mmCIF file of C-alpha atoms and ligand atoms in Angstrom:
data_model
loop_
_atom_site.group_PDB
_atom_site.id
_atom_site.type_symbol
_atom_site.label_atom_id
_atom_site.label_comp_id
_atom_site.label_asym_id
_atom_site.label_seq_id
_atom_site.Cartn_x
_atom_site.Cartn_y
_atom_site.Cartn_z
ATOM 1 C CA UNK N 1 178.992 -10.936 -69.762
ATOM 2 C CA UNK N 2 175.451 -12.299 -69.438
ATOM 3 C CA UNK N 3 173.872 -14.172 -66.292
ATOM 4 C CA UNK N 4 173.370 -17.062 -68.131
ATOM 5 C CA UNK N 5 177.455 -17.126 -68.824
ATOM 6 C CA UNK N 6 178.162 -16.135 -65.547
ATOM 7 C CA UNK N 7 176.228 -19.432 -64.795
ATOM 8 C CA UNK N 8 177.636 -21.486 -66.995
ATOM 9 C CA UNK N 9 180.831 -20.938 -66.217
ATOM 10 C CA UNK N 10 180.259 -21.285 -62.575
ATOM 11 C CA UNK N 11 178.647 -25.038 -63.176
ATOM 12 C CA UNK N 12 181.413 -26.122 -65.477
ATOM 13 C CA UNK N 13 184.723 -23.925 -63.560
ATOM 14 C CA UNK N 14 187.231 -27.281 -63.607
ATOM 15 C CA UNK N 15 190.383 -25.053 -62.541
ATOM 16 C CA UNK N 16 192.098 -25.208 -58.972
ATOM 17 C CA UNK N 17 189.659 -25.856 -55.951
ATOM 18 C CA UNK N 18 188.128 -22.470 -55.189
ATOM 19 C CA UNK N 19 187.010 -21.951 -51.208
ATOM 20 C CA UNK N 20 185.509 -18.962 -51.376
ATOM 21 C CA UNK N 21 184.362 -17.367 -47.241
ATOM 22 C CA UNK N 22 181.040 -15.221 -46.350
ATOM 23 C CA UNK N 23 181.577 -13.623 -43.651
ATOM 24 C CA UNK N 24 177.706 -12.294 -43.816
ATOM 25 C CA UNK N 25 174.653 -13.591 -41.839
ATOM 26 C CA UNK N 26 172.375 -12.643 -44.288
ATOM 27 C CA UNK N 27 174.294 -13.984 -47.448
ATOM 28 C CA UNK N 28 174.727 -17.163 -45.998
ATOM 29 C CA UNK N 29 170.963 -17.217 -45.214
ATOM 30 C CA UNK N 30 170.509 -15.592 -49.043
ATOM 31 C CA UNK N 31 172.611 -18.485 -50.334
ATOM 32 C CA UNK N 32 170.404 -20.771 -48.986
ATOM 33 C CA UNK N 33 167.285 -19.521 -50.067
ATOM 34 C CA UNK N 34 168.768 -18.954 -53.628
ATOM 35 C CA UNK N 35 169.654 -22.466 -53.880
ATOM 36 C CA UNK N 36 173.251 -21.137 -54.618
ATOM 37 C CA UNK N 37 175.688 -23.590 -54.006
ATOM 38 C CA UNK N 38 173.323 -26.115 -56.579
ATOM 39 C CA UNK N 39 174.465 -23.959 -59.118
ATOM 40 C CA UNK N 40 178.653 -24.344 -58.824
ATOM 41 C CA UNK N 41 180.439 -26.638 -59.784
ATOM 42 C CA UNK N 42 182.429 -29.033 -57.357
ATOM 43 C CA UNK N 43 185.734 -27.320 -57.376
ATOM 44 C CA UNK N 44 183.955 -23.838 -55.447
ATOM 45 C CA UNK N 45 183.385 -24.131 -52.031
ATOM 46 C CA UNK N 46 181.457 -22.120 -49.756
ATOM 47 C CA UNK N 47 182.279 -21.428 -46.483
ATOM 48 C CA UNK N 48 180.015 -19.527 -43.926
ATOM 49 C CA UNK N 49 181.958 -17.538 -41.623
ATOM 50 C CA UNK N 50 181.801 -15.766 -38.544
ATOM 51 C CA UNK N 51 179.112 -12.939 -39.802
ATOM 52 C CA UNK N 52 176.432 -14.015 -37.365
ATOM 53 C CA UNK N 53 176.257 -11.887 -34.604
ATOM 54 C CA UNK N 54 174.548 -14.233 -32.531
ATOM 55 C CA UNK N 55 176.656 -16.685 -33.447
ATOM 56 C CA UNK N 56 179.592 -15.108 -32.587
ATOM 57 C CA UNK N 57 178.390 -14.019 -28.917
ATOM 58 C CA UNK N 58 180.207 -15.522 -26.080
ATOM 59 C CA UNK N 59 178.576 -17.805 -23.749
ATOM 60 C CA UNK N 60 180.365 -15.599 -21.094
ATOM 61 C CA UNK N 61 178.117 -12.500 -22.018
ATOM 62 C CA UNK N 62 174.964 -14.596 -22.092
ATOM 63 C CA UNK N 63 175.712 -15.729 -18.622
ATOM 64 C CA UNK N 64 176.146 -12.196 -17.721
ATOM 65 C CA UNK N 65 172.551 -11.034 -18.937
ATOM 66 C CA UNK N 66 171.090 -13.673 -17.454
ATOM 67 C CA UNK N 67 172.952 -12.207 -14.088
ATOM 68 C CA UNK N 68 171.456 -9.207 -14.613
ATOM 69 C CA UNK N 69 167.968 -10.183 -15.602
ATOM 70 C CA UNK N 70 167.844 -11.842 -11.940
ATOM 71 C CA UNK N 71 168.979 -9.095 -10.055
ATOM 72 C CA UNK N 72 166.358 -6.824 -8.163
ATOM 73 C CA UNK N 73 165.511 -4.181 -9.568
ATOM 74 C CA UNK N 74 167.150 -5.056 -13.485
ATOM 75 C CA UNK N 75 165.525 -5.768 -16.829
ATOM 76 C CA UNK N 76 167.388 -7.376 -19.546
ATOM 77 C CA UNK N 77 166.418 -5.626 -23.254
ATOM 78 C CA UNK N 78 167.198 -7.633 -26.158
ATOM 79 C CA UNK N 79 166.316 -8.559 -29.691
ATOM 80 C CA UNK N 80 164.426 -12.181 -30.250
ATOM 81 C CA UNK N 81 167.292 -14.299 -31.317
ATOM 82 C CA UNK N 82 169.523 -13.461 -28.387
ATOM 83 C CA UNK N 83 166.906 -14.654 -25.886
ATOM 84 C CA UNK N 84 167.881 -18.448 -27.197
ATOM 85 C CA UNK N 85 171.371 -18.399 -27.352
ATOM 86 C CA UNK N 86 172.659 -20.895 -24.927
ATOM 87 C CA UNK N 87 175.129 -19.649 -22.634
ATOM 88 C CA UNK N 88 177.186 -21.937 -19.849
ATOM 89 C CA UNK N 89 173.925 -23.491 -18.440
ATOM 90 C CA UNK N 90 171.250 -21.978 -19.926
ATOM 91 C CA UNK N 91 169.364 -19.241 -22.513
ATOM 92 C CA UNK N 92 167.671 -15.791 -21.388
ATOM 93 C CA UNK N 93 164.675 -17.667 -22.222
ATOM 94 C CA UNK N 94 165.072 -20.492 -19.881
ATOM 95 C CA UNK N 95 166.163 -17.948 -16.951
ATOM 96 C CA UNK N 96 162.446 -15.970 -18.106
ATOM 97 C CA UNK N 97 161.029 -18.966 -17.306
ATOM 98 C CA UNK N 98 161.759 -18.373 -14.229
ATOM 99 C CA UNK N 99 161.269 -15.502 -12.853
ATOM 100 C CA UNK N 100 164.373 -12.900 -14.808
ATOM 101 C CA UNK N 101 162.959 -9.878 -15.841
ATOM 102 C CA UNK N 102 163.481 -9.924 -20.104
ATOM 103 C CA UNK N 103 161.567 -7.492 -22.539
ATOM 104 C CA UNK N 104 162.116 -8.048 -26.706
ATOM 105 C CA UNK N 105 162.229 -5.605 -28.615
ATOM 106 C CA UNK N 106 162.928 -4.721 -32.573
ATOM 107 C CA UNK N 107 164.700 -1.487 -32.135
ATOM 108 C CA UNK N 108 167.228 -0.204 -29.067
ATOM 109 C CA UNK N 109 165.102 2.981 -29.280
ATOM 110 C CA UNK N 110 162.218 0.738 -28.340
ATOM 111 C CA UNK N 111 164.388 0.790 -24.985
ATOM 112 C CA UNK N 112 163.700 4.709 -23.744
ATOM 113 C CA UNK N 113 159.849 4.136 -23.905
ATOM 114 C CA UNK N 114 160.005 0.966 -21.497
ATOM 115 C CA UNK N 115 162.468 2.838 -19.212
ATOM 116 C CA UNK N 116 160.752 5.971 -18.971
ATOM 117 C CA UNK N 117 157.878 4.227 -17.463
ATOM 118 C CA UNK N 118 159.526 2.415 -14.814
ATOM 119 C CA UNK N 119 161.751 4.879 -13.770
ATOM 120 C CA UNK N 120 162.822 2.811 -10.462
ATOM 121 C CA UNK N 121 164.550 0.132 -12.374
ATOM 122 C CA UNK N 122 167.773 -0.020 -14.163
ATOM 123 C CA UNK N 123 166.951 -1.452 -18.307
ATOM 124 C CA UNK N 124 170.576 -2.913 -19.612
ATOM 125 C CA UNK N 125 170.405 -3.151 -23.362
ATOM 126 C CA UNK N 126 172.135 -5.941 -24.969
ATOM 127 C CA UNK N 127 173.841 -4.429 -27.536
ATOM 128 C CA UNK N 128 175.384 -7.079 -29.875
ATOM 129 C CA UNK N 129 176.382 -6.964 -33.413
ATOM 130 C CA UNK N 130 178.328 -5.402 -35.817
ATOM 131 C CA UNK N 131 179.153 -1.760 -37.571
ATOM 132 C CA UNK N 132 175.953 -2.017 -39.469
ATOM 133 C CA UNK N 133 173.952 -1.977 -35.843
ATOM 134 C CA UNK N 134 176.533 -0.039 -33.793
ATOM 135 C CA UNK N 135 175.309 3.869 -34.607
ATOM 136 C CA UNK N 136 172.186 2.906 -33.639
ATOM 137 C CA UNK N 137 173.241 2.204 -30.077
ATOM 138 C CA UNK N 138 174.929 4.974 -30.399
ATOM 139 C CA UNK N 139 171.790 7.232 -31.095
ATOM 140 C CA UNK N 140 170.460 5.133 -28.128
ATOM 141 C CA UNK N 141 173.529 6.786 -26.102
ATOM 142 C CA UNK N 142 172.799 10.185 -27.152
ATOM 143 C CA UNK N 143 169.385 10.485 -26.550
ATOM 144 C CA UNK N 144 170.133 8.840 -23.150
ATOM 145 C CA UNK N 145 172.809 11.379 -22.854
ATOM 146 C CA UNK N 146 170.999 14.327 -24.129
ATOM 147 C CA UNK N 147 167.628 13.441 -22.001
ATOM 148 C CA UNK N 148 169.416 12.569 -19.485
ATOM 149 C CA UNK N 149 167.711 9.504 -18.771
ATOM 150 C CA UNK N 150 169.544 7.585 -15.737
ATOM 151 C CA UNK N 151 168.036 4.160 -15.615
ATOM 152 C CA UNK N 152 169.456 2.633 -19.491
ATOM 153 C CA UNK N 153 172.700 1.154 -19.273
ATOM 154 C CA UNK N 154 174.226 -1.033 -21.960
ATOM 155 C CA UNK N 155 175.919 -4.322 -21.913
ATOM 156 C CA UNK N 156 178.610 -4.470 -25.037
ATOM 157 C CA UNK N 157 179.466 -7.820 -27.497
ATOM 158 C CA UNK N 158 179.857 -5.358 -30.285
ATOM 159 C CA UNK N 159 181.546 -6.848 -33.294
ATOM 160 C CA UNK N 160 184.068 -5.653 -36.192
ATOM 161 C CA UNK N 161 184.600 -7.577 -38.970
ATOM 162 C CA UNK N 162 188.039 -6.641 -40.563
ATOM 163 C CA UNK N 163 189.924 -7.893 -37.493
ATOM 164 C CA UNK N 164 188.512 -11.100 -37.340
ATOM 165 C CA UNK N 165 188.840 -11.358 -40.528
ATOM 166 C CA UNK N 166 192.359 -10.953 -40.118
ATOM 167 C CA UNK N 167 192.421 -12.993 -37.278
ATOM 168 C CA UNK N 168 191.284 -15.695 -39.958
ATOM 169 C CA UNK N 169 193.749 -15.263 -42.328
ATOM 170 C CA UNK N 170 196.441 -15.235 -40.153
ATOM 171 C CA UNK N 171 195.702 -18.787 -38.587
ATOM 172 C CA UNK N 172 196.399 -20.050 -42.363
ATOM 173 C CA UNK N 173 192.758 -20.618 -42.979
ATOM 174 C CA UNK N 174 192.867 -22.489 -46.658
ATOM 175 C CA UNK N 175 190.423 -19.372 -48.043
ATOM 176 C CA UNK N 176 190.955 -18.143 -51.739
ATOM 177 C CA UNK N 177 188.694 -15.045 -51.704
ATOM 178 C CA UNK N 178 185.959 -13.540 -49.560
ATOM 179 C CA UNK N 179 182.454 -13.068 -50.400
ATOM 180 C CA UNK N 180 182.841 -9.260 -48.365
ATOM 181 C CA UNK N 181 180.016 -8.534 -45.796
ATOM 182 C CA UNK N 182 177.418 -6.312 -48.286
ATOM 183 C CA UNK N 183 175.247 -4.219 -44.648
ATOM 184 C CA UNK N 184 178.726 -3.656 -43.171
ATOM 185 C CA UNK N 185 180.530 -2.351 -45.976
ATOM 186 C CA UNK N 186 177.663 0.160 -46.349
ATOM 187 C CA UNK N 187 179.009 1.813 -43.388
ATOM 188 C CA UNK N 188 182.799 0.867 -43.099
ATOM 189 C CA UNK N 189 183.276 1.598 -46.810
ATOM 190 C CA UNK N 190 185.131 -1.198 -49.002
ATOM 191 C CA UNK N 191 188.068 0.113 -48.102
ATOM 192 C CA UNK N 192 188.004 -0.911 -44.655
ATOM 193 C CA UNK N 193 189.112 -4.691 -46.447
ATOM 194 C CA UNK N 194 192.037 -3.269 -48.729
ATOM 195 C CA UNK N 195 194.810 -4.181 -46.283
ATOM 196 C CA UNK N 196 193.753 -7.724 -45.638
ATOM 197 C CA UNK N 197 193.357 -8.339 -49.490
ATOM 198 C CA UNK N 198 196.932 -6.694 -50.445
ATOM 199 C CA UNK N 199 198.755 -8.412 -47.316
ATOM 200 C CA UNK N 200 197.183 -11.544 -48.146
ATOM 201 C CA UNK N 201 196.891 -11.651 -51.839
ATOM 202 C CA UNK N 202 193.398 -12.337 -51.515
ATOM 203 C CA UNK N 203 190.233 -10.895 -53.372
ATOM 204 C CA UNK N 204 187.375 -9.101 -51.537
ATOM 205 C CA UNK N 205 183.965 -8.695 -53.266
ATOM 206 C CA UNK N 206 181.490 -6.591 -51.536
ATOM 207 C CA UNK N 207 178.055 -8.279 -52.613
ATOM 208 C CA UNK N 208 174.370 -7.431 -52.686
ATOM 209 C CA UNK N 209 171.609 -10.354 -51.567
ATOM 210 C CA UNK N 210 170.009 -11.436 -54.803
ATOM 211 C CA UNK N 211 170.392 -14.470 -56.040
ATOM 212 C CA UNK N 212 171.767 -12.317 -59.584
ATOM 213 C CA UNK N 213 174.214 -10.305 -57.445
ATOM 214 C CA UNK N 214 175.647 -13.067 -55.387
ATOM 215 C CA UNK N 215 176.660 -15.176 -58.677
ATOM 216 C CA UNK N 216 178.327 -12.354 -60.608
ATOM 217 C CA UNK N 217 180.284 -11.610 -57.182
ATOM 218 C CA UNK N 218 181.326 -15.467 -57.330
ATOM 219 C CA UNK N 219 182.409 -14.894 -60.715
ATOM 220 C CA UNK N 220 184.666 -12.269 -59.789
ATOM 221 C CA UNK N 221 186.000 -13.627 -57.130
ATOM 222 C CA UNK N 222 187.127 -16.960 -59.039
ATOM 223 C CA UNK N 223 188.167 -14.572 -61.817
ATOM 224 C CA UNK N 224 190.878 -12.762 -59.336
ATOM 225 C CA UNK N 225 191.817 -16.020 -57.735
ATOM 226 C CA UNK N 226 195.483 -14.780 -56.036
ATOM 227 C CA UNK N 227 195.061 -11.043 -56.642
ATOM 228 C CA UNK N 228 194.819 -8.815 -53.525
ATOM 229 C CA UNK N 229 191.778 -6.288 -54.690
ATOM 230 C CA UNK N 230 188.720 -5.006 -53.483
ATOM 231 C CA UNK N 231 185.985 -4.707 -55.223
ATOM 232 C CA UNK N 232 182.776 -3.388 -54.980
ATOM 233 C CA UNK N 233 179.919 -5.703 -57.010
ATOM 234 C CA UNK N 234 176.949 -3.479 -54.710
ATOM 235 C CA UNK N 235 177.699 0.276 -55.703
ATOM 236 C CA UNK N 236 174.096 1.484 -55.341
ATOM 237 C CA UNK N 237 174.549 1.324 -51.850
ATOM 238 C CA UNK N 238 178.318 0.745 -51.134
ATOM 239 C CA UNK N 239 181.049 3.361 -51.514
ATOM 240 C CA UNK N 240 184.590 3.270 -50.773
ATOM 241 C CA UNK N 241 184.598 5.436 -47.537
ATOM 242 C CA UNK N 242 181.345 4.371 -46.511
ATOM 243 C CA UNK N 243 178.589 6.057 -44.212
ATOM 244 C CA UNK N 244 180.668 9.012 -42.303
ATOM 245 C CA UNK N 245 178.155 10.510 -40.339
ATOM 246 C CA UNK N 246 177.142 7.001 -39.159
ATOM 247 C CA UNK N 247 180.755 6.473 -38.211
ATOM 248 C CA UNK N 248 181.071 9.366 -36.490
ATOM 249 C CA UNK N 249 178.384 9.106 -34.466
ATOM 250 C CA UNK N 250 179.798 5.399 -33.528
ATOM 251 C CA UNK N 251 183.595 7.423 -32.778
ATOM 252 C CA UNK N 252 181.586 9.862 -30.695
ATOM 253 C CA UNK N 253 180.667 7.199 -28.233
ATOM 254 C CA UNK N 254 182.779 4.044 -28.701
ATOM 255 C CA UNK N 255 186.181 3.134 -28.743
ATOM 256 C CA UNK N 256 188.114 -0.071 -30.524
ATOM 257 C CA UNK N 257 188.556 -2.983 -27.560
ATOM 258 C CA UNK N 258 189.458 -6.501 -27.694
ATOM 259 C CA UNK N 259 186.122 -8.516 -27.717
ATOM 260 C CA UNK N 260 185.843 -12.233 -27.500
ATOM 261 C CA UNK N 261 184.185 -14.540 -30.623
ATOM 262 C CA UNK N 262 181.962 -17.547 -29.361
ATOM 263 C CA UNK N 263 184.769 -20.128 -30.714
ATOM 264 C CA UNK N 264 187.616 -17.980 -31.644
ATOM 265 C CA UNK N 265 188.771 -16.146 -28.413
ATOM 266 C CA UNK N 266 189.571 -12.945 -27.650
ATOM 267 C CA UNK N 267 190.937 -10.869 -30.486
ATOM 268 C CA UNK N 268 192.532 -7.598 -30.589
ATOM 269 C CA UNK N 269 190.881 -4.633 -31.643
ATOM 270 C CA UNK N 270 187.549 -6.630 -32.763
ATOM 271 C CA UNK N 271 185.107 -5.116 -30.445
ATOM 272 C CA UNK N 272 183.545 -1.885 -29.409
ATOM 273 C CA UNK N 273 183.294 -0.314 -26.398
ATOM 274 C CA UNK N 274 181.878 2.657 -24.139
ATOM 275 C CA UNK N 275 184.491 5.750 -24.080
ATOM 276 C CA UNK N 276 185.615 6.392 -20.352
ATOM 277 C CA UNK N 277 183.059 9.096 -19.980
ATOM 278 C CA UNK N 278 180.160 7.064 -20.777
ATOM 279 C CA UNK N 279 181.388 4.279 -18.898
ATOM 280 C CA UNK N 280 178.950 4.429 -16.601
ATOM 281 C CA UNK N 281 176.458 3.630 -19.006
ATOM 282 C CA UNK N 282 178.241 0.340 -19.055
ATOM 283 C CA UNK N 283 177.223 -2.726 -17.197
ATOM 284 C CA UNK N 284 181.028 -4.095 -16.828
ATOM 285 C CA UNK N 285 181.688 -5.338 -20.868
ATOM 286 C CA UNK N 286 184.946 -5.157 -20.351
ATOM 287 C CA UNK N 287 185.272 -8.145 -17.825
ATOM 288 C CA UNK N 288 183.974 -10.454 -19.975
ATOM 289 C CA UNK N 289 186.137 -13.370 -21.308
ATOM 290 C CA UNK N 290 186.145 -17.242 -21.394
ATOM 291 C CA UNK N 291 184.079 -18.822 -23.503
ATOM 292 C CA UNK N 292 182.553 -21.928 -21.660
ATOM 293 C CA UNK N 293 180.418 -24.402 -24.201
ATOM 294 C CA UNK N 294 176.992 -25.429 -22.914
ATOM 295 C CA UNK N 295 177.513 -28.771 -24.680
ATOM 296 C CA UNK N 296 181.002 -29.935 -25.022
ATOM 297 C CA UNK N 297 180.288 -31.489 -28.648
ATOM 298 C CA UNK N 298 179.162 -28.669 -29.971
ATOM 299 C CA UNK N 299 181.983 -27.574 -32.989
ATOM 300 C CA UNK N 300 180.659 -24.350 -33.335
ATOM 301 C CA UNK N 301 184.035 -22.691 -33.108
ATOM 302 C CA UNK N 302 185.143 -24.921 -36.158
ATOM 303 C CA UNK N 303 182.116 -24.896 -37.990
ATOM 304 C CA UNK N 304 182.286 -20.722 -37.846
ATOM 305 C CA UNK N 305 186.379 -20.820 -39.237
ATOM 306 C CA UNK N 306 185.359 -22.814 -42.130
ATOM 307 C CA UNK N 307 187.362 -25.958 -40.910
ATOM 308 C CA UNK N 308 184.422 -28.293 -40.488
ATOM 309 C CA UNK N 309 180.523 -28.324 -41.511
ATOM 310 C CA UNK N 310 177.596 -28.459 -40.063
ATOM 311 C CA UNK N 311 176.587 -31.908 -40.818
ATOM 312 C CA UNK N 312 180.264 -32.933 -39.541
ATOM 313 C CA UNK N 313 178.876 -32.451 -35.974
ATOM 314 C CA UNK N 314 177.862 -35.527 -33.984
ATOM 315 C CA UNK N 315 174.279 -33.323 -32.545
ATOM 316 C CA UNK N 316 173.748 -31.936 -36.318
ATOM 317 C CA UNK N 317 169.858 -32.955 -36.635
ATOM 318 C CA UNK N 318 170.443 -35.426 -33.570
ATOM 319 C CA UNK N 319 169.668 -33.413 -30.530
ATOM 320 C CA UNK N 320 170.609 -29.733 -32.081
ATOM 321 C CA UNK N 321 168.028 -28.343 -34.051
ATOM 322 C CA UNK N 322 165.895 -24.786 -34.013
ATOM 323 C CA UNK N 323 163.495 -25.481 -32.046
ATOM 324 C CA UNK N 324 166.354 -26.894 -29.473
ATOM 325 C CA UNK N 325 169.634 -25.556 -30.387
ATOM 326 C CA UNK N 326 172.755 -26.656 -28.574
ATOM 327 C CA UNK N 327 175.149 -24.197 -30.144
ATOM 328 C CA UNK N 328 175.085 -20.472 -31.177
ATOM 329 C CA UNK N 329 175.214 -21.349 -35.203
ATOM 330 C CA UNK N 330 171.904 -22.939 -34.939
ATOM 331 C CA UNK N 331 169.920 -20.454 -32.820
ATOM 332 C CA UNK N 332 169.529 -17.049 -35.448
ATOM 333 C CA UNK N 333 167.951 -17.571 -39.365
ATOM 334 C CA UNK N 334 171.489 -16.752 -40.073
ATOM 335 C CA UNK N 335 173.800 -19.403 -38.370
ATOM 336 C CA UNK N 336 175.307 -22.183 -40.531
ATOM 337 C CA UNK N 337 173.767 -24.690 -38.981
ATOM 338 C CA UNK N 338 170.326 -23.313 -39.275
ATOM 339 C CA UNK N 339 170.764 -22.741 -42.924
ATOM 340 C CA UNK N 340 171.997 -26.187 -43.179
ATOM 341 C CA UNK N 341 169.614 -27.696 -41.503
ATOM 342 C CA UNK N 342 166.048 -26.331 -43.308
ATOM 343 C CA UNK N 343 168.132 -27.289 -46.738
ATOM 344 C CA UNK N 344 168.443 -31.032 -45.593
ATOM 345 C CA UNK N 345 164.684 -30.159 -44.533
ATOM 346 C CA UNK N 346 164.093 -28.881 -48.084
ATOM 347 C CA UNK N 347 165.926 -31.183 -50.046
ATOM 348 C CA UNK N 348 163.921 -34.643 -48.248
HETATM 349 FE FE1 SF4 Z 401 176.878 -26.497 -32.420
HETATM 350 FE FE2 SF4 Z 401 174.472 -27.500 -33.109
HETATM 351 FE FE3 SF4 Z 401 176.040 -26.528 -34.992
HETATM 352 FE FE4 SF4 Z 401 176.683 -28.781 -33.745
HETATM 353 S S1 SF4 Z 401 174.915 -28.482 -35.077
HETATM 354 S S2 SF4 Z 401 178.039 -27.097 -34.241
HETATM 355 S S3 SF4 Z 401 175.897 -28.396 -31.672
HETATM 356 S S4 SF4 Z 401 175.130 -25.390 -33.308
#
């Protein structure tokens, strides 16, 4: 099979309606730039799923950093896109503004410089995301460990994608295949979706990010419409039992917990967690719940299950935009609403 037949018969598929779920940040921002969805035809829908982890961050544990970053005596750590996510009445940014202490940095590593040279205050990394990120807080817990460094704690809204993926399925989501999460699956292994797929019926097609890869994977999927499979369109980097000595480094220091999704609720067995005896490296995860919008019209939560769009949201382009999001999905390069928003941009 050829690209150019893969694209053909993509553009001209007339068979049942085909809605077809990423539940990747970076292949819905890939999809995007590839001008993907131009090239299906009308009965294959995409859906962009929960695969954002700032997206999927609860308002709850944005409130709580910004709690922290006011306390005496705390910093707040964090990656760039976190600092805007609204939470119940404001961002990290807007609490920086004035006067919470809030350093950005590119790696958690970047964390153990910072703290070693303020030894008299207390640095809480924000550690969100999903498996892909996850050993790399743990290697931040080991060297803390190891150096015994006493002023880095954490602050958890780690994320695992097969349960909410689950989670998904079992609220009868109309979804006839899943476009499977291509940085994840590097380190869960493809195998980590089997169950889903079988239980459901449903294919899973672990993609890369080209523009190339992402249509053949489309191609399968519509191919093994109603067959429960796995399979694996990215093998130069994706195996079946994926990175084990990343995993066991994650094991080592965190334990499955039920974490809460920005729009979804809590859901078992979704999050990660400190072990006991590194809980007190923790700066109190595990009391975080509700999920309290900062603007009530925001449809985030629907727009992140694949039941509505972007553009069906009364602040799409009309008071929520980047530069002044109202809701998680339009805040990172990844959300749905950001994506769909520079296309409009693109397409004017
Ligand atoms: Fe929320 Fe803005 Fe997306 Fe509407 S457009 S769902 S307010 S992020």
């Amino acid at each position: 099979m050829t690209i150019d037949s893969v694209k053909a018969f993509l553009k001209e598929y007339d068979g049942e309606d085909m809605r077809i779920m990423e539940v990747c940040g970076s292949h819905t921002a890939a999809i995007a730039s590839c001008g993907i969805r131009d090239m299906l035809s009308d009965r294959i829908h995409l859906i962009s799923g929960p695969g954002c982890p700032v997206c999927v961050t609860p308002s709850s544990y944005i409130d709580k950093l910004i709690e922290l970053s006011l306390k005496p005596g705390y910093c707040v750590v964090t990656f760039g896109d976190i600092m805007r996510v609204p939470g119940s009445r404001e961002s990290l940014l807007d609490a920086r503004s004035r006067g919470a202490e809030v350093v950005m940095v590119y790696s958690p590593l970047d964390c153990i410089d910072i703290a070693e040279k303020s030894p008299e205050k207390i640095f809480v990394f924000a550690a969100v995301g999903f498996e892909t990120t996850a050993p790399v807080y743990a290697q931040l817990i080991d060297r803390v460990i190891k150096a015994g460094i006493e002023n880095i704690h954490i602050l958890t809204a780690i994320k695992t994608m097969p349960a909410v993926i689950g989670r998904i399925m079992e609220n009868g989501a109309p979804i006839d295949g899943f476009l499977a999460p291509g940085h994840v699956s590097v380190i869960t292994g493809y195998d980590a979706f089997s169950d889903i797929a079988r239980v459901y019926a449903i294919p899973f097609v672990v993609a890369g990010f080209t523009g190339e890869r992402l249509l053949v994977a489309l191609f399968d999927l519509v191919k093994n419409r109603g067959r429960g499979l796995v399979k694996n369109d990215y093998p130069s980097v994706v195996t079946r039992e994926g990175n084990l000595k990343a995993k066991e480094l994650t094991d080592k220091y965190f334990k499955p917990c039920g974490a809460v999704w920005r729009g979804l609720g809590k859901i078992k067995g979704s999050g990660l967690i400190l072990r006991e005896e590194y809980s007190h490296l923790d700066e109190g995860s595990v009391f975080l719940d509700e999920d309290i919008k900062l603007n009530k019209a925001c449809i985030c939560d629907r727009v992140l299950t694949g039941s509505k769009n972007p553009a069906e949201c009364p602040l799409f382009g009309r008071g929520c935009t980047p530069s002044s999001p109202q809701g998680a999905c339009m805040v990172s390069r990844e959300g749905s609403c950001f994506t769909h928003f520079v296309n409009d941009i693109r397409g004017k």
